[in-house]
Amino acid sequence: MLLALIILLPFIGVLLPVWFHRHGRTACAWATALPPALGLVLLFSQAPAVLAGEVRRFSLNWIPELGLNLAFRLDGLSFLFCLLILAIGLLVILYGRYYLSSDDPMGKFFALLLLFMGAMLGVVTANNLLLLVLFWEATSLSSFLLISYWNGRSDARRGARMALTVTGAGGLAMLAGVLLLGHVVGSFDLDVVLASGELIREHAWYPVILVLILLGIFTKSAQFPFHFWLPHAMSAPTPVSSYLHSATMVKAGVFLLARLYPALSGTELWFILVSMVGLITMTLGAVTALFKHDLKGLLAYSTISHLGLVTLLFGLDTRLAVVAALFHIMNHATFKASLFMAVGIVDHETGTRDMRLLSGLRKYMPMTAMLGLIAAGAMAGVPLLNGFLSTEMFLGEAVAQRVLGGWSWVIPVVAVFAKVFSVAYSIRFIHSVFYGPSQPEALPKPPHEAPFFMRAPILILVGLCLLVGIVPNLIIGPLLAAAATTTLASPLPYYSLAIWHGWNLPLLMSMVAMVLGTVAYLNFARLLRLWERLPAVNAMDAFENFVHDVVIVRARQVTGRLENGSLQHYLSLLILGTVVVAASGLWGLERLNGGVPLSALDPPSVAIALIMMVTAIYSAIWHHERIAALMFLSVVGLGMALIFARFSAPDLALTQLSVEIVTIVLLMLILFLLPPRSPNDSTYAHVVRDGLVATSAGIGVGVLAYTVLTRPQQTISDYFIQNSVTGGGGTNVVNVILVDFRGFDTFGEITVMAIAAIGIFGLLDGMRLFDPKKDPNVQWASDKYPLLLLILNMPVLPLALMVAVYIFLRGHNMPGGGFIAGLIVAIALILQYLANGLRWSNNRMQWDYHPLVGAGVLLAGLTGLGSWSFGAPFLTSAHDHFHIPLLGEIELATAMLFDIGVFLAVVGATLLILANLGKLKSLDTASEENR
Amino acid sequence: MELLFAILIAILTGTGVYLLLRARTFPVVMGVALISYAVNLFLLAMGRLRTGEPAIIGSGESYSDPLVQALILTAIVIGFAMTAFITVLALRARGELGNDHVDGYEEHGREPERQRQARNAADNQDGAEGTAGEPEQ
């Protein structure tokens, strides 16, 4: 619980600076310092246990289904990093109070700083890999906001964007690696993962997992070839650089190297990858740092170099290398943070960070100069300072390792080479800024010493450098031992943190580097000329060009090709995709024929099927002649009715027949208002493409149907058949399903139908139309209404209405029902319009169809609600026998009321659609009808 | 019979898809009609092919599957409502746009210049900062 509180404190504390912002800058800083100070107290309360080797754990279920838990652990390694994060954070807050000018929004700055602090604490204490990734991303996001703190500046925005892109991309790779790792181990719990190193290393996925996780680590810790973002992140305020880019965030990468050391290390791939990347980064960073004129640029490359050194140590095959790596992480954090702060003071008090302008500042800021001198000495590895001890250990391990077999001597040689440059840039840092002739007139601001409290954090850090350098065992001996024990997951190898180990090879190498480094600095001008002859690469421009190329140019090409604005193109891709998905499902099938014997062919069925096939193909081939194609289509539709009749579906046959008539009438009406021919606007290639898509879709569906048809059936229909008479009071099971068992579906369906009808009514309102009579390409017949139809129609209406009533009444027991009866009535009424014209019909049918639709849906709904008054669920049906004189015994069910609703809705919707379409037409022909 | 039935479904689907991919609205409507025939037959196939066994209690020994028939019945009626809606939509589109091409403009695969300019202007607003920033300090 205490442990969770340490991580939670900064997150809760985010509100403090925002609140105390209005009470002045000092109050704001004090409030911000509260959470880390409390955190430190809590952390130290755990110190005795943790330093003794205990692991404190805290766990709370979050999303256990995903293996994601709020699990934290505090072991030696976590303790070390927590200490760095909290203590340096506290110093940075103090420093930031004096660094920020009164124009800068301090509340925002401290709030973001606390947010970052919380995320960072989460990374180092997470005991669940997914949780770790989560916090990892949170550090990327909060550092993005911190780097772009001065968001009015273009370089800050661009630097922040680059840092986020690189670390974010690495984070994604790491997430992939972690997911694979979790899959291999079977758990994301760090305790389990760390204990299954053997299993992971022998798994076939190990190389993939390792490379993915290393990608995340290397991007975060600015390792070659991803180092380029760090120098550009220097556009952040200096406290941010001091905190994120020396002590904490960039250390997250090497932290993870240490954290996963027991699980992932120990293979040749690990040693080669980690040590080579570290070696290249260390050398590249050290050499580049010497030639940077910007003080923060120098420190940024120096940081890259030192991170490379730590990475290299984790990649060496000696156990002591890990101890050296952890030791150097601590030392680097202390001296680099203080150097950044010193640069901040120089920048703050002189207005520039350019080493070509700065000179002789010792006279104006003696205290800062002295502190800077000591810190830079630690960076260069001068004896009696902490940097010396870890560098000696590093050189010792560089000599002892055998990573490259016969070529292993390369590593110590390159290490000395890098160290030469490290010494040279350390001397340059101090000499060019604080020594030499003073020339205050060249500076933007008259230089003077900074306030004491701004120097105090540096003083503390430099004091630590000295203390650790002189009495290492006393200060950090136990802490280092605890952290290294955690990382190595075994008892420690023997080592001693003494200052003097006697004359040995590492000491000799150090001395050689010191001498050569001094020589190099003396010849700086000559080296600089050499350096400037190298082709200069602007990482920012290269990166932005790359991103622009990928995101804008390439992406647009891909999008342009897929989304070319043609709906036909989209649809063909969609259908092809569906075919592929369905085909891959069918692929595993051993044989298409499932073994059920095929039923015999009979001549009528074959004839119907053949006619349907031929007419369907004709309608596709001759679709340019729309009326002809529509005729073919209607033949297919009538064939459908026959098929339904053939295969024991009389209800469907009746419905299909009536719907077919209504549909064809509708399409004929529409054709009057659309061009009667389609122009030929598909190229040959398009026709072939569409033909292939259509063929593959057809074959796919056909194969699917055949495979199902030849396999035994399992159905849930038996329930309906058994309960139709007893439960629904009807023998026509299809109708009973519609109005009773699944009445709610039918209710939804007639509602949809009503909505469609009203939608059509809305679409027709205010429609601009082409006058078909003005189309010169079409010859319209000038006949009045056909006489034969007129005469025949007279007896048809009453007959049709009677048939409808009959069909409706018998629907519950025999084929029929509200749907079919409604369609028959609608057809009979439409026939009136067709035969007699709109004017004649409207005079005789003077009602609106909207209320009819509404009444239908309402009646169906009320019938359903009615069952509530009897305490039964929605749409429960009741039925009983009645004796009616003359007609005899009949059975009535409340479902019939529901069916009346269906009937009314169908009649209303159909007529609403068709009559209104007819009216459109009449607008143009009204004058003719009046004649 | 089963094979013939499957071929019929295949041909109805194929012709329906082909018409669906045409450039003008009316063939697309016909394509939708053909595809709904195919789908209804496919649904019927799920209940297997039975002859002379309507799902009317008391009419025989065994019955065809009433559930798929109920599904198809609603599908037919809904299909009609949908066909009506898209035809009227097509009609309205022709009235508003002056043609009956599915994309709303006659030239195949090419946007009218006015639309293209509007889209490009919207695209160029983001990403401009990345390319045209100030020089580094």
Short mmCIF file of C-alpha atoms in Angstrom, two decimals, chain A residues 84 88-89 91-93 95-96 99 109 113 116 233-234 236-251 296 299 303 332-344 457-458 461:
data_model
loop_
_atom_site.label_atom_id
_atom_site.label_comp_id
_atom_site.label_asym_id
_atom_site.label_seq_id
_atom_site.Cartn_x
_atom_site.Cartn_y
_atom_site.Cartn_z
CA LEU A 84 17.22 9.08 -8.58
CA ILE A 88 16.86 14.74 -8.57
CA GLY A 89 13.23 15.68 -9.18
CA LEU A 91 16.39 19.44 -6.83
CA VAL A 92 15.04 20.24 -10.31
CA ILE A 93 11.90 21.72 -8.75
CA TYR A 95 16.14 24.92 -9.59
CA GLY A 96 13.14 25.43 -11.85
CA TYR A 99 15.09 29.27 -13.80
CA PHE A 109 5.44 23.41 -15.91
CA LEU A 113 6.93 17.65 -14.28
CA PHE A 116 6.31 12.80 -15.78
CA ALA A 233 14.95 17.72 -27.53
CA MET A 234 17.37 20.26 -26.03
CA ALA A 236 13.21 22.09 -23.82
CA PRO A 237 13.71 24.34 -20.77
CA THR A 238 17.00 23.42 -19.09
CA PRO A 239 15.43 21.95 -15.92
CA VAL A 240 13.64 19.52 -18.22
CA SER A 241 16.89 18.58 -19.96
CA SER A 242 18.55 18.20 -16.63
CA TYR A 243 15.80 15.94 -15.34
CA LEU A 244 14.57 13.99 -18.36
CA HIS A 245 17.57 13.96 -20.65
CA SER A 246 20.29 13.16 -18.19
CA ALA A 247 18.90 11.55 -15.08
CA THR A 248 15.58 9.86 -15.79
CA MET A 249 13.74 9.39 -19.06
CA VAL A 250 16.70 8.41 -21.21
CA LYS A 251 17.64 6.06 -18.39
CA LYS A 296 23.50 21.90 -24.36
CA LEU A 299 25.99 17.80 -23.11
CA THR A 303 24.75 11.98 -22.65
CA HIS A 332 26.13 9.90 -14.68
CA ALA A 333 22.80 11.07 -13.31
CA THR A 334 24.49 13.14 -10.60
CA PHE A 335 27.21 14.81 -12.64
CA LYS A 336 25.18 15.29 -15.81
CA ALA A 337 22.19 16.78 -14.02
CA SER A 338 24.49 19.26 -12.26
CA LEU A 339 26.22 20.14 -15.56
CA PHE A 340 22.89 20.83 -17.24
CA MET A 341 21.94 23.05 -14.32
CA ALA A 342 25.26 24.91 -14.62
CA VAL A 343 24.62 25.44 -18.33
CA GLY A 344 21.17 26.71 -17.41
CA PRO A 457 20.94 21.96 -6.25
CA ILE A 458 24.24 21.90 -8.13
CA LEU A 461 24.86 17.06 -6.59
#
